[in-house]
């Protein structure tokens, strides 16, 4: 299944380079990638479509992995970076950076601000969701989700206030970015995402060794020597990092972290390793496909990818919530 999804990702990448306001055939795309053919087609592929498609794939993979890590952590299928407030916290911090600090700091600081915002929102959710029986992550998943929704609403209000009061000329671009868009993607952004993946994937492989025991039962995991407290902290940290990096580079694309793990588990089962690969590829295709539809279906307008994913994800979330309440 992983190989099939990988082939589908490559096919989607090729189609993304072919379609647009200026259609290019498959042979033209291959010639452009090889440095041959029409220079105009080469420019469109190399500087416009290819970095945009790659950034969409990478951001979707990061959001999907973040959702899988959070669902594994809290043992709640409703958990995702959006529902638990991570995406809204990262968005608020990133909008603050774009609106007030861009003239003073380099763009390379944006991912760090987004990660900090995601971490702060997550901490707020964890603190506010504490019950007398312990953290809601273990005792009351429903309370955790409801607290996350409340924190997301608060972060959204703060973000709107910043956009309304910001004197910066970057406010308009922040509005588009806030919805979730890879419009104007550049090679430095793609390289930045790749570097973050190179840093985070070893950590994912490290925690993956202990997750199978943790998924069965916490007491059983302790019985085989798994430090469950440390593992939970590692899962949370990786979830925050993946979500923050994705939001910093592609904006607040909602519900990718909710949909991707569910689809992946239906296809490959509950095994953590296979679910990681499938979730990353499904998340990548989801964002890339939404971006492709947004920039080709409504020409000459360019609709942000986050709008299409939000419509699909919102309906999917309601379905999961109703099924859980039954």
PDB file of C-alpha atoms in Angstrom:
ATOM      1  CA  UNK A   1       0.000   0.000   0.000  1.00  0.00           C
ATOM      2  CA  UNK A   2       2.856   2.369   0.812  1.00  0.00           C
ATOM      3  CA  UNK A   3       4.368   1.836  -2.628  1.00  0.00           C
ATOM      4  CA  UNK A   4       1.012   2.475  -4.295  1.00  0.00           C
ATOM      5  CA  UNK A   5       0.576   5.721  -2.356  1.00  0.00           C
ATOM      6  CA  UNK A   6       4.117   6.803  -3.233  1.00  0.00           C
ATOM      7  CA  UNK A   7       3.438   6.209  -6.931  1.00  0.00           C
ATOM      8  CA  UNK A   8       0.205   8.195  -6.601  1.00  0.00           C
ATOM      9  CA  UNK A   9       2.162  11.072  -5.027  1.00  0.00           C
ATOM     10  CA  UNK A  10       4.630  11.101  -7.909  1.00  0.00           C
ATOM     11  CA  UNK A  11       1.758  11.028 -10.403  1.00  0.00           C
ATOM     12  CA  UNK A  12       0.039  13.910  -8.630  1.00  0.00           C
ATOM     13  CA  UNK A  13       3.302  15.861  -8.668  1.00  0.00           C
ATOM     14  CA  UNK A  14       3.577  15.351 -12.431  1.00  0.00           C
ATOM     15  CA  UNK A  15      -0.033  16.412 -13.009  1.00  0.00           C
ATOM     16  CA  UNK A  16       0.505  19.497 -10.834  1.00  0.00           C
ATOM     17  CA  UNK A  17       3.378  20.553 -13.075  1.00  0.00           C
ATOM     18  CA  UNK A  18       1.306  19.966 -16.210  1.00  0.00           C
ATOM     19  CA  UNK A  19      -1.896  21.814 -15.332  1.00  0.00           C
ATOM     20  CA  UNK A  20      -2.441  25.512 -14.836  1.00  0.00           C
ATOM     21  CA  UNK A  21      -3.189  28.709 -16.689  1.00  0.00           C
ATOM     22  CA  UNK A  22      -0.507  27.693 -19.172  1.00  0.00           C
ATOM     23  CA  UNK A  23      -0.910  23.905 -19.771  1.00  0.00           C
ATOM     24  CA  UNK A  24       2.257  21.930 -20.416  1.00  0.00           C
ATOM     25  CA  UNK A  25       2.374  18.393 -21.768  1.00  0.00           C
ATOM     26  CA  UNK A  26       4.133  15.544 -20.007  1.00  0.00           C
ATOM     27  CA  UNK A  27       6.990  15.637 -22.503  1.00  0.00           C
ATOM     28  CA  UNK A  28       7.360  19.372 -21.922  1.00  0.00           C
ATOM     29  CA  UNK A  29       7.551  18.810 -18.166  1.00  0.00           C
ATOM     30  CA  UNK A  30      10.210  16.135 -18.559  1.00  0.00           C
ATOM     31  CA  UNK A  31      12.200  18.340 -20.941  1.00  0.00           C
ATOM     32  CA  UNK A  32      11.993  21.225 -18.478  1.00  0.00           C
ATOM     33  CA  UNK A  33      13.206  19.030 -15.626  1.00  0.00           C
ATOM     34  CA  UNK A  34      16.103  17.897 -17.793  1.00  0.00           C
ATOM     35  CA  UNK A  35      17.018  21.481 -18.673  1.00  0.00           C
ATOM     36  CA  UNK A  36      15.894  21.232 -22.286  1.00  0.00           C
ATOM     37  CA  UNK A  37      12.980  22.552 -24.317  1.00  0.00           C
ATOM     38  CA  UNK A  38      11.160  25.881 -24.206  1.00  0.00           C
ATOM     39  CA  UNK A  39      12.782  28.307 -21.707  1.00  0.00           C
ATOM     40  CA  UNK A  40       9.361  29.713 -20.803  1.00  0.00           C
ATOM     41  CA  UNK A  41       8.087  26.278 -19.878  1.00  0.00           C
ATOM     42  CA  UNK A  42      11.284  25.661 -17.953  1.00  0.00           C
ATOM     43  CA  UNK A  43      10.762  28.834 -15.934  1.00  0.00           C
ATOM     44  CA  UNK A  44       7.131  27.951 -15.141  1.00  0.00           C
ATOM     45  CA  UNK A  45       8.074  24.455 -14.003  1.00  0.00           C
ATOM     46  CA  UNK A  46      11.256  25.290 -12.104  1.00  0.00           C
ATOM     47  CA  UNK A  47      10.231  28.469 -10.304  1.00  0.00           C
ATOM     48  CA  UNK A  48       6.428  28.356 -10.083  1.00  0.00           C
ATOM     49  CA  UNK A  49       4.808  24.928 -10.191  1.00  0.00           C
ATOM     50  CA  UNK A  50       7.449  22.509  -8.884  1.00  0.00           C
ATOM     51  CA  UNK A  51       8.294  24.337  -5.625  1.00  0.00           C
ATOM     52  CA  UNK A  52       4.603  24.948  -4.999  1.00  0.00           C
ATOM     53  CA  UNK A  53       3.690  21.291  -5.485  1.00  0.00           C
ATOM     54  CA  UNK A  54       6.613  20.077  -3.369  1.00  0.00           C
ATOM     55  CA  UNK A  55       5.780  22.473  -0.542  1.00  0.00           C
ATOM     56  CA  UNK A  56       2.150  21.304  -0.593  1.00  0.00           C
ATOM     57  CA  UNK A  57       3.263  17.667  -0.391  1.00  0.00           C
ATOM     58  CA  UNK A  58       5.681  18.324   2.474  1.00  0.00           C
ATOM     59  CA  UNK A  59       3.234  20.454   4.463  1.00  0.00           C
ATOM     60  CA  UNK A  60       0.481  17.873   4.067  1.00  0.00           C
ATOM     61  CA  UNK A  61       2.803  15.096   5.209  1.00  0.00           C
ATOM     62  CA  UNK A  62       3.815  17.105   8.287  1.00  0.00           C
ATOM     63  CA  UNK A  63       0.205  17.869   9.229  1.00  0.00           C
ATOM     64  CA  UNK A  64      -0.807  14.246   8.766  1.00  0.00           C
ATOM     65  CA  UNK A  65       2.028  13.000  10.971  1.00  0.00           C
ATOM     66  CA  UNK A  66       1.177  15.570  13.623  1.00  0.00           C
ATOM     67  CA  UNK A  67      -2.402  14.297  13.716  1.00  0.00           C
ATOM     68  CA  UNK A  68      -1.284  10.668  13.959  1.00  0.00           C
ATOM     69  CA  UNK A  69       1.068  11.458  16.846  1.00  0.00           C
ATOM     70  CA  UNK A  70      -1.640  13.329  18.748  1.00  0.00           C
ATOM     71  CA  UNK A  71      -4.255  10.618  18.217  1.00  0.00           C
ATOM     72  CA  UNK A  72      -1.748   8.054  19.440  1.00  0.00           C
ATOM     73  CA  UNK A  73      -0.896  10.206  22.451  1.00  0.00           C
ATOM     74  CA  UNK A  74      -4.421  10.843  23.729  1.00  0.00           C
ATOM     75  CA  UNK A  75      -5.999   7.668  22.321  1.00  0.00           C
ATOM     76  CA  UNK A  76      -8.712   9.828  20.803  1.00  0.00           C
ATOM     77  CA  UNK A  77      -9.655   9.642  17.099  1.00  0.00           C
ATOM     78  CA  UNK A  78     -10.916  13.243  17.236  1.00  0.00           C
ATOM     79  CA  UNK A  79      -7.493  14.643  18.118  1.00  0.00           C
ATOM     80  CA  UNK A  80      -5.670  16.724  15.519  1.00  0.00           C
ATOM     81  CA  UNK A  81      -3.539  19.896  15.445  1.00  0.00           C
ATOM     82  CA  UNK A  82      -6.652  21.925  14.610  1.00  0.00           C
ATOM     83  CA  UNK A  83      -8.928  20.470  17.264  1.00  0.00           C
ATOM     84  CA  UNK A  84      -6.327  20.689  20.052  1.00  0.00           C
ATOM     85  CA  UNK A  85      -5.423  24.290  19.302  1.00  0.00           C
ATOM     86  CA  UNK A  86      -1.945  23.753  17.837  1.00  0.00           C
ATOM     87  CA  UNK A  87      -2.708  25.131  14.396  1.00  0.00           C
ATOM     88  CA  UNK A  88      -4.508  28.180  15.768  1.00  0.00           C
ATOM     89  CA  UNK A  89      -1.665  28.875  18.196  1.00  0.00           C
ATOM     90  CA  UNK A  90       0.901  28.551  15.434  1.00  0.00           C
ATOM     91  CA  UNK A  91      -1.220  30.789  13.207  1.00  0.00           C
ATOM     92  CA  UNK A  92      -1.539  33.485  15.873  1.00  0.00           C
ATOM     93  CA  UNK A  93       2.207  33.526  16.481  1.00  0.00           C
ATOM     94  CA  UNK A  94       2.978  33.533  12.764  1.00  0.00           C
ATOM     95  CA  UNK A  95       0.525  36.364  12.047  1.00  0.00           C
ATOM     96  CA  UNK A  96       2.087  38.356  14.897  1.00  0.00           C
ATOM     97  CA  UNK A  97       5.471  37.821  13.260  1.00  0.00           C
ATOM     98  CA  UNK A  98       4.237  38.723   9.767  1.00  0.00           C
ATOM     99  CA  UNK A  99       2.319  41.778  10.940  1.00  0.00           C
ATOM    100  CA  UNK A 100       4.765  43.333  13.386  1.00  0.00           C
ATOM    101  CA  UNK A 101       8.228  41.755  13.191  1.00  0.00           C
ATOM    102  CA  UNK A 102       8.865  41.140   9.491  1.00  0.00           C
ATOM    103  CA  UNK A 103      10.685  44.487   9.000  1.00  0.00           C
ATOM    104  CA  UNK A 104      13.078  43.674  11.853  1.00  0.00           C
ATOM    105  CA  UNK A 105      13.674  39.917  11.662  1.00  0.00           C
ATOM    106  CA  UNK A 106      14.468  37.602   8.787  1.00  0.00           C
ATOM    107  CA  UNK A 107      11.855  35.253   7.352  1.00  0.00           C
ATOM    108  CA  UNK A 108      13.815  32.270   8.671  1.00  0.00           C
ATOM    109  CA  UNK A 109      12.517  33.093  12.169  1.00  0.00           C
ATOM    110  CA  UNK A 110       8.904  32.389  11.152  1.00  0.00           C
ATOM    111  CA  UNK A 111       8.969  28.597  11.783  1.00  0.00           C
ATOM    112  CA  UNK A 112      10.344  29.136  15.292  1.00  0.00           C
ATOM    113  CA  UNK A 113       7.572  31.605  16.111  1.00  0.00           C
ATOM    114  CA  UNK A 114       4.945  29.210  14.747  1.00  0.00           C
ATOM    115  CA  UNK A 115       6.353  26.319  16.783  1.00  0.00           C
ATOM    116  CA  UNK A 116       6.345  28.509  19.892  1.00  0.00           C
ATOM    117  CA  UNK A 117       2.718  29.463  19.295  1.00  0.00           C
ATOM    118  CA  UNK A 118       1.718  25.834  18.804  1.00  0.00           C
ATOM    119  CA  UNK A 119       3.507  24.847  22.015  1.00  0.00           C
ATOM    120  CA  UNK A 120       1.887  27.670  24.004  1.00  0.00           C
ATOM    121  CA  UNK A 121      -1.609  26.766  22.785  1.00  0.00           C
ATOM    122  CA  UNK A 122      -1.007  23.095  23.550  1.00  0.00           C
ATOM    123  CA  UNK A 123       0.169  23.929  27.063  1.00  0.00           C
ATOM    124  CA  UNK A 124      -2.939  26.057  27.613  1.00  0.00           C
ATOM    125  CA  UNK A 125      -5.199  23.218  26.476  1.00  0.00           C
ATOM    126  CA  UNK A 126      -3.455  20.707  28.727  1.00  0.00           C
ATOM    127  CA  UNK A 127      -3.662  22.984  31.782  1.00  0.00           C
ATOM    128  CA  UNK A 128      -7.286  23.999  31.244  1.00  0.00           C
ATOM    129  CA  UNK A 129      -8.398  20.423  30.575  1.00  0.00           C
ATOM    130  CA  UNK A 130      -7.027  19.015  33.832  1.00  0.00           C
ATOM    131  CA  UNK A 131      -9.600  17.218  35.962  1.00  0.00           C
ATOM    132  CA  UNK A 132      -9.410  15.888  39.473  1.00  0.00           C
ATOM    133  CA  UNK A 133      -8.612  12.471  38.104  1.00  0.00           C
ATOM    134  CA  UNK A 134      -5.558  13.674  36.219  1.00  0.00           C
ATOM    135  CA  UNK A 135      -4.856  15.095  32.793  1.00  0.00           C
ATOM    136  CA  UNK A 136      -7.814  15.009  30.493  1.00  0.00           C
ATOM    137  CA  UNK A 137      -5.611  13.415  27.858  1.00  0.00           C
ATOM    138  CA  UNK A 138      -5.950  10.201  29.803  1.00  0.00           C
ATOM    139  CA  UNK A 139      -9.159  10.643  31.781  1.00  0.00           C
ATOM    140  CA  UNK A 140     -11.496  12.635  29.559  1.00  0.00           C
ATOM    141  CA  UNK A 141     -10.725  12.831  25.843  1.00  0.00           C
ATOM    142  CA  UNK A 142     -14.000  14.661  25.216  1.00  0.00           C
ATOM    143  CA  UNK A 143     -13.042  17.384  27.699  1.00  0.00           C
ATOM    144  CA  UNK A 144      -9.667  17.726  26.004  1.00  0.00           C
ATOM    145  CA  UNK A 145     -11.292  18.179  22.592  1.00  0.00           C
ATOM    146  CA  UNK A 146     -13.791  20.743  23.884  1.00  0.00           C
ATOM    147  CA  UNK A 147     -11.012  22.686  25.605  1.00  0.00           C
ATOM    148  CA  UNK A 148      -9.005  22.612  22.387  1.00  0.00           C
ATOM    149  CA  UNK A 149     -11.932  24.031  20.448  1.00  0.00           C
ATOM    150  CA  UNK A 150     -12.292  26.843  23.005  1.00  0.00           C
ATOM    151  CA  UNK A 151      -8.582  27.693  22.864  1.00  0.00           C
ATOM    152  CA  UNK A 152      -8.721  27.622  19.054  1.00  0.00           C
ATOM    153  CA  UNK A 153     -11.580  30.119  19.119  1.00  0.00           C
ATOM    154  CA  UNK A 154      -9.630  32.383  21.473  1.00  0.00           C
ATOM    155  CA  UNK A 155      -6.504  32.201  19.302  1.00  0.00           C
ATOM    156  CA  UNK A 156      -8.636  32.932  16.247  1.00  0.00           C
ATOM    157  CA  UNK A 157     -10.028  36.051  17.894  1.00  0.00           C
ATOM    158  CA  UNK A 158      -6.520  37.224  18.785  1.00  0.00           C
ATOM    159  CA  UNK A 159      -5.392  36.620  15.220  1.00  0.00           C
ATOM    160  CA  UNK A 160      -8.295  38.617  13.800  1.00  0.00           C
ATOM    161  CA  UNK A 161      -7.556  41.482  16.194  1.00  0.00           C
ATOM    162  CA  UNK A 162      -3.912  41.547  15.109  1.00  0.00           C
ATOM    163  CA  UNK A 163      -4.844  41.573  11.438  1.00  0.00           C
ATOM    164  CA  UNK A 164      -7.358  44.374  11.970  1.00  0.00           C
ATOM    165  CA  UNK A 165      -4.927  46.576  13.892  1.00  0.00           C
ATOM    166  CA  UNK A 166      -1.702  45.798  12.073  1.00  0.00           C
ATOM    167  CA  UNK A 167      -0.094  48.708  10.212  1.00  0.00           C
ATOM    168  CA  UNK A 168       2.016  46.355   8.147  1.00  0.00           C
ATOM    169  CA  UNK A 169       1.647  46.044   4.394  1.00  0.00           C
ATOM    170  CA  UNK A 170       1.947  42.272   4.807  1.00  0.00           C
ATOM    171  CA  UNK A 171      -1.521  42.034   6.367  1.00  0.00           C
ATOM    172  CA  UNK A 172      -3.212  41.102   3.083  1.00  0.00           C
ATOM    173  CA  UNK A 173      -0.776  38.271   2.450  1.00  0.00           C
ATOM    174  CA  UNK A 174      -1.290  37.142   6.046  1.00  0.00           C
ATOM    175  CA  UNK A 175      -5.042  36.861   5.391  1.00  0.00           C
ATOM    176  CA  UNK A 176      -4.433  34.541   2.430  1.00  0.00           C
ATOM    177  CA  UNK A 177      -1.793  32.574   4.300  1.00  0.00           C
ATOM    178  CA  UNK A 178      -4.099  32.186   7.320  1.00  0.00           C
ATOM    179  CA  UNK A 179      -6.624  30.219   5.268  1.00  0.00           C
ATOM    180  CA  UNK A 180      -3.893  27.828   4.180  1.00  0.00           C
ATOM    181  CA  UNK A 181      -2.124  28.386   0.888  1.00  0.00           C
ATOM    182  CA  UNK A 182       1.167  27.570  -0.826  1.00  0.00           C
ATOM    183  CA  UNK A 183       0.781  30.405  -3.328  1.00  0.00           C
ATOM    184  CA  UNK A 184       4.147  31.967  -4.125  1.00  0.00           C
ATOM    185  CA  UNK A 185       6.152  29.030  -2.762  1.00  0.00           C
ATOM    186  CA  UNK A 186       9.902  29.344  -3.261  1.00  0.00           C
ATOM    187  CA  UNK A 187      12.818  26.943  -3.271  1.00  0.00           C
ATOM    188  CA  UNK A 188      14.209  28.270   0.044  1.00  0.00           C
ATOM    189  CA  UNK A 189      10.888  27.350   1.679  1.00  0.00           C
ATOM    190  CA  UNK A 190      11.046  23.858   0.189  1.00  0.00           C
ATOM    191  CA  UNK A 191      14.627  23.417   1.384  1.00  0.00           C
ATOM    192  CA  UNK A 192      13.620  24.638   4.841  1.00  0.00           C
ATOM    193  CA  UNK A 193      10.827  22.050   5.029  1.00  0.00           C
ATOM    194  CA  UNK A 194      13.181  19.285   3.892  1.00  0.00           C
ATOM    195  CA  UNK A 195      15.713  20.251   6.563  1.00  0.00           C
ATOM    196  CA  UNK A 196      13.022  20.185   9.247  1.00  0.00           C
ATOM    197  CA  UNK A 197      11.980  16.715   8.095  1.00  0.00           C
ATOM    198  CA  UNK A 198      15.595  15.532   8.290  1.00  0.00           C
ATOM    199  CA  UNK A 199      15.678  16.752  11.889  1.00  0.00           C
ATOM    200  CA  UNK A 200      12.301  15.337  12.957  1.00  0.00           C
ATOM    201  CA  UNK A 201      12.184  11.957  11.206  1.00  0.00           C
ATOM    202  CA  UNK A 202      14.911  10.376  13.397  1.00  0.00           C
ATOM    203  CA  UNK A 203      12.876  11.403  16.436  1.00  0.00           C
ATOM    204  CA  UNK A 204       9.791   9.821  14.895  1.00  0.00           C
ATOM    205  CA  UNK A 205      11.713   6.593  14.312  1.00  0.00           C
ATOM    206  CA  UNK A 206      12.956   6.691  17.913  1.00  0.00           C
ATOM    207  CA  UNK A 207       9.516   6.983  19.527  1.00  0.00           C
ATOM    208  CA  UNK A 208       8.103   4.470  17.060  1.00  0.00           C
ATOM    209  CA  UNK A 209       9.932   1.659  18.824  1.00  0.00           C
ATOM    210  CA  UNK A 210       7.923   2.107  22.028  1.00  0.00           C
ATOM    211  CA  UNK A 211       4.555   3.095  20.559  1.00  0.00           C
ATOM    212  CA  UNK A 212       3.258  -0.453  19.823  1.00  0.00           C
ATOM    213  CA  UNK A 213       3.405  -1.358  23.522  1.00  0.00           C
ATOM    214  CA  UNK A 214       1.876   1.999  24.495  1.00  0.00           C
ATOM    215  CA  UNK A 215      -1.003   1.446  22.059  1.00  0.00           C
ATOM    216  CA  UNK A 216      -1.958  -1.818  23.753  1.00  0.00           C
ATOM    217  CA  UNK A 217      -2.113  -0.626  27.346  1.00  0.00           C
ATOM    218  CA  UNK A 218      -0.184   1.809  29.524  1.00  0.00           C
ATOM    219  CA  UNK A 219       0.347  -0.727  32.303  1.00  0.00           C
ATOM    220  CA  UNK A 220       1.569  -3.301  29.807  1.00  0.00           C
ATOM    221  CA  UNK A 221       3.942  -0.730  28.340  1.00  0.00           C
ATOM    222  CA  UNK A 222       5.395  -0.038  31.773  1.00  0.00           C
ATOM    223  CA  UNK A 223       5.715  -3.760  32.322  1.00  0.00           C
ATOM    224  CA  UNK A 224       8.030  -4.115  29.319  1.00  0.00           C
ATOM    225  CA  UNK A 225      10.159  -1.170  30.395  1.00  0.00           C
ATOM    226  CA  UNK A 226       8.589   1.718  28.470  1.00  0.00           C
ATOM    227  CA  UNK A 227       8.808   5.057  30.286  1.00  0.00           C
ATOM    228  CA  UNK A 228       5.285   6.156  29.427  1.00  0.00           C
ATOM    229  CA  UNK A 229       5.642   9.667  30.839  1.00  0.00           C
ATOM    230  CA  UNK A 230       8.707  10.336  28.716  1.00  0.00           C
ATOM    231  CA  UNK A 231       7.051   8.756  25.678  1.00  0.00           C
ATOM    232  CA  UNK A 232       3.983  10.980  26.015  1.00  0.00           C
ATOM    233  CA  UNK A 233       6.206  14.043  26.211  1.00  0.00           C
ATOM    234  CA  UNK A 234       8.101  12.958  23.096  1.00  0.00           C
ATOM    235  CA  UNK A 235       4.897  12.301  21.156  1.00  0.00           C
ATOM    236  CA  UNK A 236       3.540  15.702  22.156  1.00  0.00           C
ATOM    237  CA  UNK A 237       6.779  17.497  21.263  1.00  0.00           C
ATOM    238  CA  UNK A 238       6.940  15.862  17.837  1.00  0.00           C
ATOM    239  CA  UNK A 239       3.280  16.657  17.204  1.00  0.00           C
ATOM    240  CA  UNK A 240       3.873  20.311  18.080  1.00  0.00           C
ATOM    241  CA  UNK A 241       6.990  20.525  15.901  1.00  0.00           C
ATOM    242  CA  UNK A 242       5.378  18.941  12.833  1.00  0.00           C
ATOM    243  CA  UNK A 243       2.289  21.156  13.165  1.00  0.00           C
ATOM    244  CA  UNK A 244       4.270  24.345  13.764  1.00  0.00           C
ATOM    245  CA  UNK A 245       6.591  23.778  10.826  1.00  0.00           C
ATOM    246  CA  UNK A 246       3.705  22.978   8.474  1.00  0.00           C
ATOM    247  CA  UNK A 247       1.705  26.047   9.497  1.00  0.00           C
ATOM    248  CA  UNK A 248       4.775  28.273   9.204  1.00  0.00           C
ATOM    249  CA  UNK A 249       5.364  27.237   5.596  1.00  0.00           C
ATOM    250  CA  UNK A 250       1.860  26.615   4.229  1.00  0.00           C
ATOM    251  CA  UNK A 251      -0.537  28.369   6.560  1.00  0.00           C
ATOM    252  CA  UNK A 252      -3.352  26.926   8.626  1.00  0.00           C
ATOM    253  CA  UNK A 253      -4.586  24.125   6.369  1.00  0.00           C
ATOM    254  CA  UNK A 254      -7.287  22.609   8.552  1.00  0.00           C
ATOM    255  CA  UNK A 255      -8.259  18.987   9.235  1.00  0.00           C
ATOM    256  CA  UNK A 256      -5.422  17.287   7.328  1.00  0.00           C
ATOM    257  CA  UNK A 257      -4.207  15.870  10.633  1.00  0.00           C
ATOM    258  CA  UNK A 258      -7.693  14.529  11.343  1.00  0.00           C
ATOM    259  CA  UNK A 259      -8.497  12.902   8.010  1.00  0.00           C
ATOM    260  CA  UNK A 260      -5.137  11.368   7.060  1.00  0.00           C
ATOM    261  CA  UNK A 261      -4.628   9.049  10.080  1.00  0.00           C
ATOM    262  CA  UNK A 262      -8.186   7.702   9.821  1.00  0.00           C
ATOM    263  CA  UNK A 263      -7.837   6.837   6.149  1.00  0.00           C
ATOM    264  CA  UNK A 264      -4.364   5.393   6.723  1.00  0.00           C
ATOM    265  CA  UNK A 265      -5.512   3.082   9.520  1.00  0.00           C
ATOM    266  CA  UNK A 266      -8.385   1.797   7.398  1.00  0.00           C
ATOM    267  CA  UNK A 267      -5.914   0.875   4.670  1.00  0.00           C
ATOM    268  CA  UNK A 268      -2.888  -0.403   6.586  1.00  0.00           C
ATOM    269  CA  UNK A 269      -4.210  -1.239  10.058  1.00  0.00           C
ATOM    270  CA  UNK A 270      -3.095  -0.034  13.480  1.00  0.00           C
ATOM    271  CA  UNK A 271       0.647  -0.702  13.130  1.00  0.00           C
ATOM    272  CA  UNK A 272       2.457   2.549  13.920  1.00  0.00           C
ATOM    273  CA  UNK A 273       5.220   2.250  11.322  1.00  0.00           C
ATOM    274  CA  UNK A 274       2.921   1.524   8.405  1.00  0.00           C
ATOM    275  CA  UNK A 275       0.439   4.123   9.629  1.00  0.00           C
ATOM    276  CA  UNK A 276       3.187   6.776   9.685  1.00  0.00           C
ATOM    277  CA  UNK A 277       4.129   6.144   6.061  1.00  0.00           C
ATOM    278  CA  UNK A 278       0.538   5.959   4.847  1.00  0.00           C
ATOM    279  CA  UNK A 279      -0.544   9.003   6.878  1.00  0.00           C
ATOM    280  CA  UNK A 280       2.296  11.137   5.550  1.00  0.00           C
ATOM    281  CA  UNK A 281       1.561  10.184   1.937  1.00  0.00           C
ATOM    282  CA  UNK A 282      -2.204  10.657   2.283  1.00  0.00           C
ATOM    283  CA  UNK A 283      -1.747  14.037   3.956  1.00  0.00           C
ATOM    284  CA  UNK A 284       0.680  15.060   1.231  1.00  0.00           C
ATOM    285  CA  UNK A 285      -1.750  14.111  -1.528  1.00  0.00           C
ATOM    286  CA  UNK A 286      -4.671  15.779   0.235  1.00  0.00           C
ATOM    287  CA  UNK A 287      -3.003  19.205   0.377  1.00  0.00           C
ATOM    288  CA  UNK A 288      -1.408  18.898  -3.063  1.00  0.00           C
ATOM    289  CA  UNK A 289      -4.721  17.872  -4.652  1.00  0.00           C
ATOM    290  CA  UNK A 290      -6.574  20.709  -2.908  1.00  0.00           C
ATOM    291  CA  UNK A 291      -3.973  23.177  -4.165  1.00  0.00           C
ATOM    292  CA  UNK A 292      -4.185  21.785  -7.693  1.00  0.00           C
ATOM    293  CA  UNK A 293      -7.976  22.109  -7.712  1.00  0.00           C
ATOM    294  CA  UNK A 294      -7.805  25.611  -6.262  1.00  0.00           C
ATOM    295  CA  UNK A 295      -5.465  26.966  -8.916  1.00  0.00           C
ATOM    296  CA  UNK A 296      -6.928  25.192 -11.954  1.00  0.00           C
ATOM    297  CA  UNK A 297     -10.679  24.797 -11.465  1.00  0.00           C
ATOM    298  CA  UNK A 298     -11.420  28.494 -10.963  1.00  0.00           C
ATOM    299  CA  UNK A 299      -8.995  30.109 -13.414  1.00  0.00           C
ATOM    300  CA  UNK A 300      -7.908  32.884 -13.467  1.00  0.00           C
ATOM    301  CA  UNK A 301      -8.568  32.959  -9.717  1.00  0.00           C
ATOM    302  CA  UNK A 302      -6.318  31.078  -7.302  1.00  0.00           C
ATOM    303  CA  UNK A 303      -8.342  29.640  -4.414  1.00  0.00           C
ATOM    304  CA  UNK A 304      -6.334  28.700  -1.276  1.00  0.00           C
ATOM    305  CA  UNK A 305      -6.019  24.969  -0.694  1.00  0.00           C
ATOM    306  CA  UNK A 306      -7.165  25.330   2.897  1.00  0.00           C
ATOM    307  CA  UNK A 307     -10.693  26.224   1.818  1.00  0.00           C
ATOM    308  CA  UNK A 308     -11.276  22.902   0.060  1.00  0.00           C
ATOM    309  CA  UNK A 309      -9.673  20.850   2.836  1.00  0.00           C
ATOM    310  CA  UNK A 310     -11.705  22.711   5.481  1.00  0.00           C
ATOM    311  CA  UNK A 311     -14.995  21.883   3.743  1.00  0.00           C
ATOM    312  CA  UNK A 312     -14.092  18.199   3.498  1.00  0.00           C
ATOM    313  CA  UNK A 313     -12.542  18.060   6.957  1.00  0.00           C
ATOM    314  CA  UNK A 314     -15.410  19.847   8.681  1.00  0.00           C
ATOM    315  CA  UNK A 315     -17.909  17.331   7.363  1.00  0.00           C
ATOM    316  CA  UNK A 316     -15.585  14.476   8.327  1.00  0.00           C
ATOM    317  CA  UNK A 317     -15.178  15.844  11.870  1.00  0.00           C
ATOM    318  CA  UNK A 318     -18.959  16.109  12.346  1.00  0.00           C
ATOM    319  CA  UNK A 319     -19.326  12.525  11.125  1.00  0.00           C
ATOM    320  CA  UNK A 320     -16.720  11.281  13.616  1.00  0.00           C
ATOM    321  CA  UNK A 321     -18.242  13.285  16.456  1.00  0.00           C
ATOM    322  CA  UNK A 322     -21.751  11.955  15.803  1.00  0.00           C
ATOM    323  CA  UNK A 323     -20.480   8.395  15.538  1.00  0.00           C
ATOM    324  CA  UNK A 324     -18.603   8.777  18.828  1.00  0.00           C
ATOM    325  CA  UNK A 325     -21.647  10.221  20.629  1.00  0.00           C
ATOM    326  CA  UNK A 326     -23.707   7.207  19.592  1.00  0.00           C
TER     327      UNK A 326
END
